Amino acid sequence: MNRPNPSSRSADRERADRIYYTLAALLGGAVILYFAVVPFVGANLAFHFYLMLWITMASGFNVSSGFSGYMPFGYVAFYGVGAFTTAILVKKLGFPVLLALPFSGLAGLVLALLFAPTLRLSGIYFAIVSLALAYICRLVITNMPEEMTGGSFGIQLGSQAEPVLSFYVMMATMMLALGTILWLSRSRLGKALRAVRDDAEAADMMGVNITRVRLYGWLIAAFFPAVCGGVEAWYTNIVDTETAFNTLITAKTVIYAIAGGLGTVSGPIVGALVMVWLDELIWRQFPLLNLLILGLATVLLVLFLPRGIVGTLLRWRPAWRRYVP
Amino acid sequence: MNAALEARDLIKRFGGLVALDGVQFAAAEGEVLGIIGVNGAGKTTLMNCLCGLYQPDEGEIRLAGEDVTGRTPHEIAARGVGRTFQVPRVFRRMSLIDNLLVPVLRRRATDRALIDQAETMLERMRLIDLRHNFAEELSGGQQKLLEMARMLMPDPRVVMLDEPFAGVHPTLCRFMIEQIEAMAAERKTVLLISHDLTSIYRLSHRVLALNQGRVIAEGGVEAIRGNPAVIEAYLGA
Ligand SMILES: Nc1ncnc2c1ncn2[C@@H]1O[C@H](COP(=O)(O)OP(=O)(O)O)[C@@H](O)[C@H]1O
Ligand SMILES: [Mg+2]
């Protein structure tokens, strides 16, 4: 396979790219088809809505941890702020929902800019500060005037619920996230991010503007959970600080992303699919022990497949890295 | 004419320790400047200051006449400075090709042209068969070659090699010596750090001897070889 001749090398490269993009198209097509028919065949709308939400959340988290090397334990902050942005714009300012959602994304970007100085920290320090900032966001919103945030009762979006439409908007958000990450994984920004993840100082000495590159990655990672928060607020028709800033949202996002494998496009999709289904099956069988068993499954997964499902597959078959999105 | 690289009165302190204590030198285009000194003499610290990783506490660094003191590492890299590391620092979870692309990400050339260039470079460094592997899957010696290839990708004017022969087997050593000679032939300025004198004496046009952060001798290979201060620093250590 390793032919020395340059022209056969470039033919080999083109073949690998073709396989890569064909697989990406097949995977994307299968995902679209699967979710698009859900409302028509009468499958469980809520289950699949949340499945898409988790795929999107895990994919966004992947940009931060898999590409950039940051573990934001307070990832839920973007989600919560996005949820409240849509809720407040719709309920208090009378925005149409579809106009409010982009502002949720914008709110995520603004919050990411505010948190950008924490990108100087690394490893566990970054993770802990991120957790603390999420808590602060929650406190700030909890202590805002009740007329605005609805206090402990939260905000009812009122007559705005449109389950099927919001289902498809969630689907569009997911496709946008997957498309962005597919682009990122092949882009120069993606290579710069991975270099910074592996050795920031060395990347700097190789001419990479590490501060700027990290900021770009951080903005991408913040945008999608914020939109997810907005769409979920619309779907459930209610937002309160207890659920919108629940640490379990970060925990699930992290688990799903790691289960699938960080750093690839397909990893978080596979991870969310497998784990959400597993969660559902366990919950049906053992409604009381479901969290315990899920926790155990996670521990086993991390112990035996530390690089996640896709990551382990690619470690076992390194040659496939070129083909698997 | 301006020197390709010039350091004036560099001082670098780590707390109470003075790692560089007024280091001064100039290197011309196409010159191989060897930097010798026992462990802890300050060789790596000097290199880290020159490439912007450390900010010197005092002194000045000039590249082709331009004052670059206080610039960030990527700004200095953009001015044509490349380096390798004493302990290889490759991008572990990236393919060899992607490793080589990192220093040229901001070039205008198409991705395709850059990948072609990366493959040519890997061929030159005898790593072409491993081009799709992750860098972490290479042996130590191969990682040193990968670093050299990565350093050469943007065609830098000044290259700095930190202990390129440390822990490298003799065949590979010979190959690396040829590569360094080729760099000088391309009119690059080469800073070659080593505590091993044989290879330095063979390659260098001029040698700078450091001890405890000070330049204790400077000159041609013959002069350095017989210099009493150098002999004492090495034997007395
Ligand atoms: N980042 C650092 N922090 C503190 N001390 C350092 C640091 N880097 C180097 N030193 C100290 O500076 C001195 C010179 O080190 P170094 O430049 O690595 O020597 P060499 O490369 O010549 O072996 C040593 O005493 C070393 O302990
Ligand atoms: Mg050293």
Coordinates of C-alpha atoms and ligand atoms in Angstrom, one line a residue:
Chain A
M1 CA 0.0 0.0 0.0
N2 CA 2.9 2.3 0.7
R3 CA 4.0 2.9 -2.9
P4 CA 7.0 5.2 -3.1
N5 CA 6.0 6.9 -6.3
P6 CA 4.5 10.4 -5.8
S7 CA 1.8 10.1 -8.4
S8 CA 0.5 6.8 -7.1
R9 CA 0.7 8.4 -3.6
S10 CA -1.7 11.2 -4.7
A11 CA -4.0 8.6 -6.3
D12 CA -4.0 6.7 -3.0
R13 CA -4.8 10.0 -1.2
E14 CA -7.7 10.7 -3.5
R15 CA -9.0 7.2 -2.9
A16 CA -8.8 7.7 0.8
D17 CA -10.6 11.0 0.6
R18 CA -13.3 9.5 -1.5
I19 CA -13.9 6.7 1.1
Y20 CA -13.9 9.3 3.9
Y21 CA -16.5 11.6 2.3
T22 CA -18.6 8.6 1.1
L23 CA -18.6 7.3 4.7
A24 CA -19.5 10.7 6.0
A25 CA -22.3 11.0 3.4
L26 CA -23.6 7.6 4.3
L27 CA -23.5 8.2 8.0
G28 CA -25.1 11.6 7.6
G29 CA -27.7 10.2 5.3
A30 CA -28.6 7.4 7.6
V31 CA -28.9 9.8 10.6
I32 CA -31.1 12.2 8.6
L33 CA -33.3 9.4 7.3
Y34 CA -33.6 7.8 10.7
F35 CA -34.7 11.0 12.5
A36 CA -36.7 12.5 9.7
V37 CA -39.3 9.7 9.6
V38 CA -39.8 9.6 13.4
P39 CA -42.8 11.9 13.5
F40 CA -44.4 10.0 10.5
V41 CA -44.1 6.5 11.8
G42 CA -45.3 7.4 15.3
A43 CA -42.1 6.6 17.0
N44 CA -41.4 8.1 20.4
L45 CA -40.9 11.8 19.6
A46 CA -39.5 12.8 23.0
F47 CA -36.9 10.0 23.0
H48 CA -35.6 10.9 19.6
F49 CA -35.7 14.6 20.3
Y50 CA -33.4 14.0 23.2
L51 CA -31.2 11.6 21.2
M52 CA -30.6 14.4 18.7
L53 CA -30.0 16.8 21.5
W54 CA -27.3 14.6 23.1
I55 CA -25.6 13.9 19.7
T56 CA -25.4 17.7 19.3
M57 CA -24.2 18.3 22.8
A58 CA -21.6 15.6 22.7
S59 CA -20.4 16.8 19.3
G60 CA -20.0 20.4 20.6
F61 CA -18.1 19.1 23.6
N62 CA -15.9 17.1 21.3
V63 CA -14.7 20.4 19.7
S64 CA -13.6 21.5 23.2
S65 CA -12.1 18.3 24.5
G66 CA -11.3 16.1 21.5
F67 CA -9.9 18.9 19.3
S68 CA -8.8 21.5 21.7
G69 CA -7.9 19.5 24.9
Y70 CA -10.2 21.4 27.3
M71 CA -12.6 19.6 29.7
P72 CA -15.3 22.2 30.5
F73 CA -17.0 20.6 33.5
G74 CA -19.3 23.6 33.5
Y75 CA -20.4 23.0 29.9
V76 CA -24.1 23.2 31.0
A77 CA -23.6 27.0 31.5
F78 CA -23.9 27.5 27.7
Y79 CA -27.0 25.3 27.6
G80 CA -28.7 27.0 30.5
V81 CA -28.0 30.5 29.3
G82 CA -29.2 29.5 25.8
A83 CA -32.4 28.2 27.4
F84 CA -33.1 31.3 29.3
T85 CA -32.3 33.6 26.4
T86 CA -35.0 32.0 24.2
A87 CA -37.5 31.8 27.1
I88 CA -37.1 35.5 28.1
L89 CA -37.1 36.8 24.5
V90 CA -40.2 34.8 23.7
K91 CA -42.2 35.3 26.9
K92 CA -41.2 38.7 28.0
L93 CA -40.3 40.5 24.7
G94 CA -42.7 38.7 22.4
F95 CA -40.1 37.3 19.9
P96 CA -41.2 34.6 17.6
V97 CA -39.3 31.4 18.7
L98 CA -37.5 30.9 15.4
L99 CA -36.1 34.5 15.8
A100 CA -35.2 34.0 19.4
L101 CA -33.1 30.8 18.8
P102 CA -30.2 32.5 17.0
F103 CA -30.0 34.9 20.0
S104 CA -29.5 31.8 22.2
G105 CA -26.5 30.9 20.0
L106 CA -25.3 34.5 20.2
A107 CA -25.6 34.4 24.0
G108 CA -23.5 31.3 24.0
L109 CA -20.8 33.1 22.0
V110 CA -20.9 36.1 24.3
L111 CA -20.6 33.9 27.4
A112 CA -17.7 32.1 25.7
L113 CA -16.0 35.4 25.1
L114 CA -16.5 36.3 28.8
F115 CA -15.0 33.0 29.9
A116 CA -12.2 33.2 27.3
P117 CA -9.6 34.3 29.9
T118 CA -9.9 30.8 31.5
L119 CA -8.4 29.3 28.4
R120 CA -5.0 30.2 29.9
L121 CA -5.6 27.5 32.5
S122 CA -5.1 23.9 31.6
G123 CA -6.1 20.4 32.7
I124 CA -8.0 20.1 36.0
Y125 CA -7.7 23.8 36.8
F126 CA -9.6 24.8 33.7
A127 CA -12.2 22.0 34.5
I128 CA -12.8 23.2 38.0
V129 CA -13.0 26.9 37.1
S130 CA -15.4 26.1 34.4
L131 CA -17.6 24.2 36.9
A132 CA -17.5 27.2 39.2
L133 CA -18.4 29.6 36.4
A134 CA -21.4 27.4 35.5
Y135 CA -22.5 27.7 39.1
I136 CA -22.1 31.4 39.1
C137 CA -24.2 31.7 35.9
R138 CA -26.9 29.8 37.6
L139 CA -26.7 32.0 40.7
V140 CA -26.9 35.2 38.6
I141 CA -30.0 34.0 36.8
T142 CA -31.6 32.8 40.0
N143 CA -31.1 36.2 41.5
M144 CA -32.4 38.2 38.6
P145 CA -35.8 39.9 39.1
E146 CA -38.7 37.4 39.2
E147 CA -40.6 39.3 36.5
M148 CA -37.8 38.4 34.1
T149 CA -36.8 34.9 34.9
G150 CA -39.9 33.6 36.6
G151 CA -38.1 32.9 39.9
S152 CA -38.2 29.3 41.2
F153 CA -41.3 28.5 39.1
G154 CA -39.4 29.2 35.9
I155 CA -40.8 30.6 32.7
Q156 CA -43.7 29.0 30.9
L157 CA -43.4 29.7 27.2
G158 CA -47.2 29.5 27.0
S159 CA -49.0 28.7 23.8
Q160 CA -45.8 28.4 21.9
A161 CA -45.3 24.6 22.0
E162 CA -45.0 23.0 18.6
P163 CA -43.4 19.5 19.3
V164 CA -43.0 18.4 15.6
L165 CA -41.6 21.7 14.4
S166 CA -39.2 22.0 17.3
F167 CA -38.2 18.4 16.6
Y168 CA -37.2 19.3 13.1
V169 CA -35.4 22.5 14.3
M170 CA -33.4 20.2 16.7
M171 CA -32.6 18.1 13.7
A172 CA -31.4 21.1 11.7
T173 CA -29.3 22.1 14.7
M174 CA -27.7 18.7 14.9
M175 CA -27.0 18.6 11.2
L176 CA -25.4 22.0 11.4
A177 CA -23.2 20.8 14.3
L178 CA -22.2 17.6 12.5
G179 CA -21.4 19.6 9.3
T180 CA -19.3 22.1 11.2
I181 CA -17.3 19.3 12.9
L182 CA -16.9 17.4 9.6
W183 CA -15.5 20.6 8.1
L184 CA -13.4 21.3 11.2
S185 CA -11.8 17.8 11.2
R186 CA -10.3 18.4 7.7
S187 CA -9.7 22.2 8.0
R188 CA -6.5 24.0 8.9
L189 CA -8.1 25.3 12.0
G190 CA -8.8 21.7 13.1
K191 CA -5.1 20.8 12.5
A192 CA -4.0 23.8 14.5
L193 CA -6.4 22.9 17.3
R194 CA -5.1 19.4 17.5
A195 CA -1.5 20.6 17.5
V196 CA -2.3 22.9 20.4
R197 CA -4.1 20.1 22.2
D198 CA -1.0 17.8 21.9
D199 CA 1.6 20.4 22.7
A200 CA 0.6 24.1 22.9
E201 CA 4.2 25.5 23.4
A202 CA 5.5 23.5 20.5
A203 CA 2.6 24.6 18.3
D204 CA 3.4 28.2 19.2
M205 CA 7.0 27.7 18.2
M206 CA 5.8 26.2 14.9
G207 CA 4.0 29.5 14.1
V208 CA 0.5 28.7 15.4
N209 CA -1.3 31.6 17.1
I210 CA -2.4 29.5 20.0
T211 CA -4.6 32.1 21.8
R212 CA -6.6 32.8 18.6
V213 CA -6.9 29.2 17.6
R214 CA -8.1 28.2 21.1
L215 CA -10.7 31.0 21.1
Y216 CA -12.1 29.9 17.8
G217 CA -12.5 26.3 19.0
W218 CA -14.0 27.6 22.2
L219 CA -16.6 29.7 20.3
I220 CA -17.6 26.7 18.2
A221 CA -17.9 24.5 21.3
A222 CA -20.1 27.1 23.0
F223 CA -22.5 27.9 20.2
F224 CA -24.2 24.5 19.9
P225 CA -25.2 23.8 23.5
A226 CA -26.6 27.3 23.7
V227 CA -28.9 26.6 20.7
C228 CA -29.8 23.2 22.2
G229 CA -30.9 24.9 25.4
G230 CA -33.1 27.3 23.4
V231 CA -34.7 24.5 21.3
E232 CA -35.3 22.3 24.4
A233 CA -37.0 25.3 26.2
W234 CA -39.3 25.6 23.2
Y235 CA -39.9 21.8 23.0
T236 CA -40.8 21.4 26.7
N237 CA -42.4 24.8 26.9
I238 CA -40.8 25.6 30.3
V239 CA -37.4 26.7 31.7
D240 CA -36.3 26.8 35.3
T241 CA -32.8 27.1 36.8
E242 CA -32.9 23.7 38.5
T243 CA -33.2 21.8 35.2
A244 CA -31.5 24.2 32.8
F245 CA -28.3 24.3 34.9
N246 CA -28.4 20.7 36.1
T247 CA -24.9 19.3 36.4
L248 CA -26.3 16.0 35.1
I249 CA -26.5 17.6 31.6
T250 CA -22.7 18.1 31.6
A251 CA -22.2 14.6 33.0
K252 CA -24.2 13.0 30.3
T253 CA -22.6 15.1 27.6
V254 CA -19.1 14.1 28.8
I255 CA -20.0 10.4 29.1
Y256 CA -21.6 10.2 25.7
A257 CA -18.7 12.0 24.0
I258 CA -16.0 9.9 25.7
A259 CA -18.0 6.6 25.2
G260 CA -17.9 7.2 21.5
G261 CA -14.4 8.5 21.3
L262 CA -13.1 12.1 21.3
G263 CA -11.5 13.7 18.3
T264 CA -13.5 12.0 15.5
V265 CA -16.7 13.2 13.9
S266 CA -18.5 9.9 14.3
G267 CA -17.4 9.2 17.9
P268 CA -19.9 11.4 19.7
I269 CA -22.7 10.2 17.4
V270 CA -21.9 6.6 18.1
G271 CA -21.4 7.3 21.8
A272 CA -24.7 9.1 22.2
L273 CA -26.7 6.5 20.2
V274 CA -25.3 3.6 22.2
M275 CA -25.5 5.2 25.6
V276 CA -28.9 6.8 25.2
W277 CA -30.3 3.5 24.0
L278 CA -28.6 1.7 26.8
D279 CA -30.0 4.2 29.3
E280 CA -33.5 3.6 27.9
L281 CA -33.2 -0.2 28.1
I282 CA -31.8 -0.1 31.6
W283 CA -34.4 2.3 32.7
R284 CA -37.2 0.1 31.4
Q285 CA -35.8 -3.0 33.0
F286 CA -34.6 -1.5 36.3
P287 CA -36.4 1.8 36.9
L288 CA -35.0 2.1 40.4
L289 CA -31.4 1.1 39.8
N290 CA -31.1 2.8 36.4
L291 CA -28.5 5.5 37.4
L292 CA -26.4 3.0 39.3
I293 CA -26.3 0.6 36.4
L294 CA -25.6 3.4 33.9
G295 CA -22.8 4.6 36.2
L296 CA -21.3 1.1 36.3
A297 CA -21.5 0.8 32.5
T298 CA -19.7 4.1 32.2
V299 CA -16.9 2.9 34.6
L300 CA -16.5 -0.3 32.7
L301 CA -16.4 1.5 29.4
V302 CA -13.7 3.9 30.5
L303 CA -11.7 1.1 32.0
F304 CA -11.8 -1.2 29.0
L305 CA -12.2 1.3 26.1
P306 CA -10.5 4.4 27.4
R307 CA -10.5 5.9 23.9
G308 CA -14.2 5.2 23.3
I309 CA -15.8 2.9 20.8
V310 CA -14.6 4.6 17.6
G311 CA -11.2 5.5 19.2
T312 CA -10.6 1.9 20.2
L313 CA -11.5 0.7 16.8
L314 CA -9.1 3.1 15.2
R315 CA -6.3 2.1 17.6
W316 CA -6.9 -1.5 16.6
R317 CA -6.9 -0.6 12.9
P318 CA -4.7 2.5 12.6
A319 CA -5.0 2.4 8.8
W320 CA -8.7 3.2 9.0
R321 CA -8.1 6.6 10.5
R322 CA -7.9 8.0 7.0
Y323 CA -11.3 6.6 6.1
V324 CA -13.4 7.1 9.2
P325 CA -14.9 10.6 9.7
Chain B
M1 CA 25.7 43.5 6.7
N2 CA 23.5 42.4 9.6
A3 CA 24.0 39.0 11.2
A4 CA 21.3 36.5 10.6
L5 CA 20.9 36.0 14.3
E6 CA 22.3 38.1 17.1
A7 CA 22.1 38.1 20.8
R8 CA 23.2 41.0 23.0
D9 CA 23.8 40.7 26.7
L10 CA 21.1 38.2 27.4
I11 CA 20.3 37.7 31.0
K12 CA 17.7 35.1 32.2
R13 CA 17.0 34.4 35.8
F14 CA 14.9 31.7 37.4
G15 CA 14.3 32.9 40.9
G16 CA 17.8 33.2 42.4
L17 CA 19.5 31.2 39.7
V18 CA 21.1 33.1 36.8
A19 CA 20.7 30.7 33.9
L20 CA 22.0 33.2 31.3
D21 CA 24.4 35.8 32.5
G22 CA 25.2 38.2 29.7
V23 CA 25.3 35.9 26.7
Q24 CA 26.4 37.6 23.5
F25 CA 27.0 36.2 20.0
A26 CA 26.2 36.6 16.3
A27 CA 25.7 34.0 13.6
A28 CA 26.0 34.6 9.9
E29 CA 23.9 33.2 7.1
G30 CA 25.0 29.7 6.2
E31 CA 27.1 29.4 9.3
V32 CA 26.9 26.4 11.7
L33 CA 27.4 27.7 15.2
G34 CA 28.1 25.0 17.7
I35 CA 27.0 25.7 21.3
I36 CA 28.7 23.5 23.9
G37 CA 28.7 23.2 27.6
V38 CA 28.1 20.7 30.4
N39 CA 24.6 19.8 31.6
G40 CA 23.0 22.9 33.2
A41 CA 25.3 25.4 31.4
G42 CA 22.3 27.2 29.9
K43 CA 22.3 25.9 26.4
T44 CA 18.6 25.0 26.3
T45 CA 17.6 28.2 28.1
L46 CA 19.5 30.2 25.5
M47 CA 17.6 28.5 22.7
N48 CA 14.3 29.0 24.5
C49 CA 15.0 32.7 24.8
L50 CA 16.0 33.0 21.1
C51 CA 12.7 31.4 19.9
G52 CA 10.5 33.5 22.2
L53 CA 9.4 30.7 24.6
Y54 CA 11.2 32.5 27.5
Q55 CA 11.4 36.3 27.8
P56 CA 15.0 37.3 28.7
D57 CA 15.1 39.6 31.7
E58 CA 17.6 41.8 30.0
G59 CA 19.3 42.0 26.6
E60 CA 18.3 42.0 23.0
I61 CA 17.7 39.5 20.2
R62 CA 17.9 40.5 16.5
L63 CA 16.9 38.6 13.4
A64 CA 18.5 39.9 10.3
G65 CA 18.8 43.2 12.0
E66 CA 15.3 43.4 13.3
D67 CA 14.8 43.6 17.0
V68 CA 12.5 40.7 18.0
T69 CA 13.0 40.8 21.8
G70 CA 9.7 40.3 23.5
R71 CA 8.0 38.8 20.5
T72 CA 5.8 35.7 20.9
P73 CA 7.1 32.3 19.7
H74 CA 4.7 32.3 16.7
E75 CA 5.8 35.8 15.6
I76 CA 9.4 34.6 15.7
A77 CA 8.6 31.4 13.8
A78 CA 6.9 33.5 11.2
R79 CA 10.2 35.4 10.7
G80 CA 11.8 32.1 9.6
V81 CA 13.1 30.5 12.8
G82 CA 12.6 26.7 13.3
R83 CA 13.8 24.4 16.0
T84 CA 13.9 20.9 17.4
F85 CA 13.8 19.8 21.1
Q86 CA 16.2 17.9 23.4
V87 CA 13.3 15.5 24.2
P88 CA 11.2 15.3 21.0
R89 CA 7.9 17.2 21.2
V90 CA 5.9 15.9 18.3
F91 CA 2.1 16.2 18.0
R92 CA 1.4 12.8 19.3
R93 CA -2.1 12.1 18.1
M94 CA -1.7 13.5 14.6
S95 CA -0.4 11.7 11.5
L96 CA 3.1 12.4 10.3
I97 CA 1.7 14.4 7.4
D98 CA -0.4 16.5 9.7
N99 CA 2.6 17.1 12.0
L100 CA 4.5 18.5 9.0
L101 CA 1.5 20.7 7.9
V102 CA 1.4 22.5 11.3
P103 CA 4.2 25.0 10.5
V104 CA 2.8 25.9 7.1
L105 CA -0.9 26.2 8.0
R106 CA -0.8 29.9 7.3
R107 CA 0.7 29.6 3.9
R108 CA -1.4 30.5 0.9
A109 CA -0.5 27.4 -1.1
T110 CA -3.3 24.8 -1.6
D111 CA -3.7 21.9 0.8
R112 CA -2.7 19.6 -2.0
A113 CA 0.5 21.4 -2.7
L114 CA 1.4 21.4 1.0
I115 CA 0.7 17.7 1.3
D116 CA 2.9 17.0 -1.7
Q117 CA 5.6 19.0 -0.1
A118 CA 5.1 17.2 3.2
E119 CA 5.4 13.8 1.5
T120 CA 8.6 14.9 -0.3
M121 CA 10.0 15.9 3.0
L122 CA 9.0 12.6 4.7
E123 CA 10.7 10.8 1.8
R124 CA 13.9 12.7 2.4
M125 CA 13.8 11.8 6.1
R126 CA 13.0 8.2 5.3
L127 CA 9.7 8.3 7.1
I128 CA 7.4 8.1 4.0
D129 CA 6.1 4.6 4.8
L130 CA 4.8 5.8 8.2
R131 CA 3.1 8.9 6.9
H132 CA -0.4 8.0 8.1
N133 CA 0.7 6.8 11.5
F134 CA 0.3 8.8 14.6
A135 CA 3.5 10.4 15.7
E136 CA 3.3 8.6 19.1
E137 CA 3.7 5.4 17.3
L138 CA 7.3 6.3 16.2
S139 CA 10.5 5.3 18.0
G140 CA 12.5 8.0 19.7
G141 CA 15.0 8.3 16.8
Q142 CA 12.2 8.5 14.3
Q143 CA 10.6 11.2 16.4
K144 CA 13.8 13.2 16.1
L145 CA 13.7 12.8 12.4
L146 CA 10.1 13.9 12.3
E147 CA 10.9 17.0 14.3
M148 CA 13.7 17.8 11.8
A149 CA 11.3 17.4 8.9
R150 CA 8.7 19.5 10.6
M151 CA 11.3 22.2 11.3
L152 CA 12.4 22.3 7.6
M153 CA 8.8 22.4 6.1
P154 CA 8.5 26.2 6.1
D155 CA 12.1 26.6 4.8
P156 CA 13.3 28.6 7.8
R157 CA 16.4 30.9 7.6
V158 CA 17.5 30.1 11.1
V159 CA 17.4 26.6 12.6
M160 CA 18.2 25.6 16.1
L161 CA 18.9 22.0 17.0
D162 CA 18.9 21.0 20.7
E163 CA 20.9 17.9 21.3
P164 CA 20.0 16.2 18.0
F165 CA 22.3 13.3 18.6
A166 CA 21.3 12.5 22.2
G167 CA 20.1 8.9 22.4
V168 CA 20.3 8.3 18.7
H169 CA 22.1 5.2 17.3
P170 CA 25.2 5.7 15.1
T171 CA 23.6 5.1 11.7
L172 CA 20.9 7.6 12.3
C173 CA 23.5 9.9 13.7
R174 CA 25.4 9.8 10.4
F175 CA 22.2 10.5 8.5
M176 CA 21.4 13.5 10.7
I177 CA 24.9 14.9 10.3
E178 CA 24.3 14.8 6.5
Q179 CA 21.0 16.6 6.9
I180 CA 22.7 19.4 9.0
E181 CA 25.4 19.8 6.4
A182 CA 22.7 20.1 3.8
M183 CA 21.0 22.8 5.8
A184 CA 24.2 24.9 5.9
A185 CA 24.6 24.3 2.2
E186 CA 21.2 25.9 1.7
R187 CA 22.6 29.0 3.4
K188 CA 20.5 28.4 6.6
T189 CA 22.0 29.6 9.8
V190 CA 22.4 26.6 12.1
L191 CA 22.6 26.7 15.9
L192 CA 23.7 23.3 17.0
I193 CA 23.6 22.5 20.7
S194 CA 25.3 19.5 22.1
H195 CA 27.3 18.4 25.1
D196 CA 29.0 15.8 22.9
L197 CA 32.0 17.4 21.4
T198 CA 32.9 15.1 18.6
S199 CA 29.9 15.8 16.3
I200 CA 30.0 19.5 17.2
Y201 CA 33.7 19.8 16.2
R202 CA 33.0 18.0 13.0
L203 CA 30.0 20.2 11.9
S204 CA 30.6 23.6 13.3
H205 CA 32.3 26.5 11.6
R206 CA 32.5 28.3 14.9
V207 CA 31.9 27.3 18.5
L208 CA 30.5 29.0 21.6
A209 CA 31.3 27.5 24.9
L210 CA 28.9 28.2 27.8
N211 CA 29.5 27.6 31.4
Q212 CA 27.1 28.6 34.2
G213 CA 25.3 30.9 31.9
R214 CA 28.4 32.7 30.6
V215 CA 30.3 32.5 27.4
I216 CA 33.7 31.2 28.4
A217 CA 35.2 30.9 25.0
E218 CA 34.3 31.6 21.4
G219 CA 36.1 30.8 18.1
G220 CA 37.1 28.2 15.5
V221 CA 37.0 24.5 16.3
E222 CA 40.8 24.3 16.7
A223 CA 40.9 27.3 19.1
I224 CA 38.1 25.8 21.2
R225 CA 39.6 22.4 21.3
G226 CA 42.8 23.6 22.9
N227 CA 41.2 26.3 25.1
P228 CA 42.1 25.7 28.8
A229 CA 38.9 27.2 30.1
V230 CA 36.8 24.8 28.0
I231 CA 39.0 21.8 29.1
E232 CA 38.7 22.8 32.7
A233 CA 34.9 23.3 32.5
Y234 CA 34.5 19.8 31.0
L235 CA 37.0 18.0 33.2
G236 CA 36.4 19.9 36.3
A237 CA 32.7 19.3 36.2
Ligands
LIG1 N1 12.0 26.6 33.4 C1 13.0 26.6 34.3 N2 12.8 26.9 35.6 C2 13.7 26.9 36.5 N3 15.0 26.6 36.2 C3 15.3 26.3 35.0 C4 14.4 26.3 34.0 N4 15.0 25.9 32.8 C5 16.3 25.7 33.1 N5 16.5 26.0 34.4 C6 17.8 25.9 35.1 O1 18.7 26.7 34.3 C7 20.0 26.1 34.2 C8 20.3 25.9 32.8 O2 19.5 24.8 32.3 P1 19.5 24.4 30.7 O3 19.5 25.6 29.9 O4 18.5 23.4 30.6 O5 21.0 23.7 30.6 P2 21.6 22.8 29.4 O6 20.6 22.8 28.3 O7 22.8 23.5 29.1 O8 21.8 21.5 30.0 C9 19.9 24.8 35.0 O9 20.4 25.0 36.3 C10 18.4 24.5 35.1 O10 18.0 23.8 36.2
MG2 MG 19.7 21.2 27.4

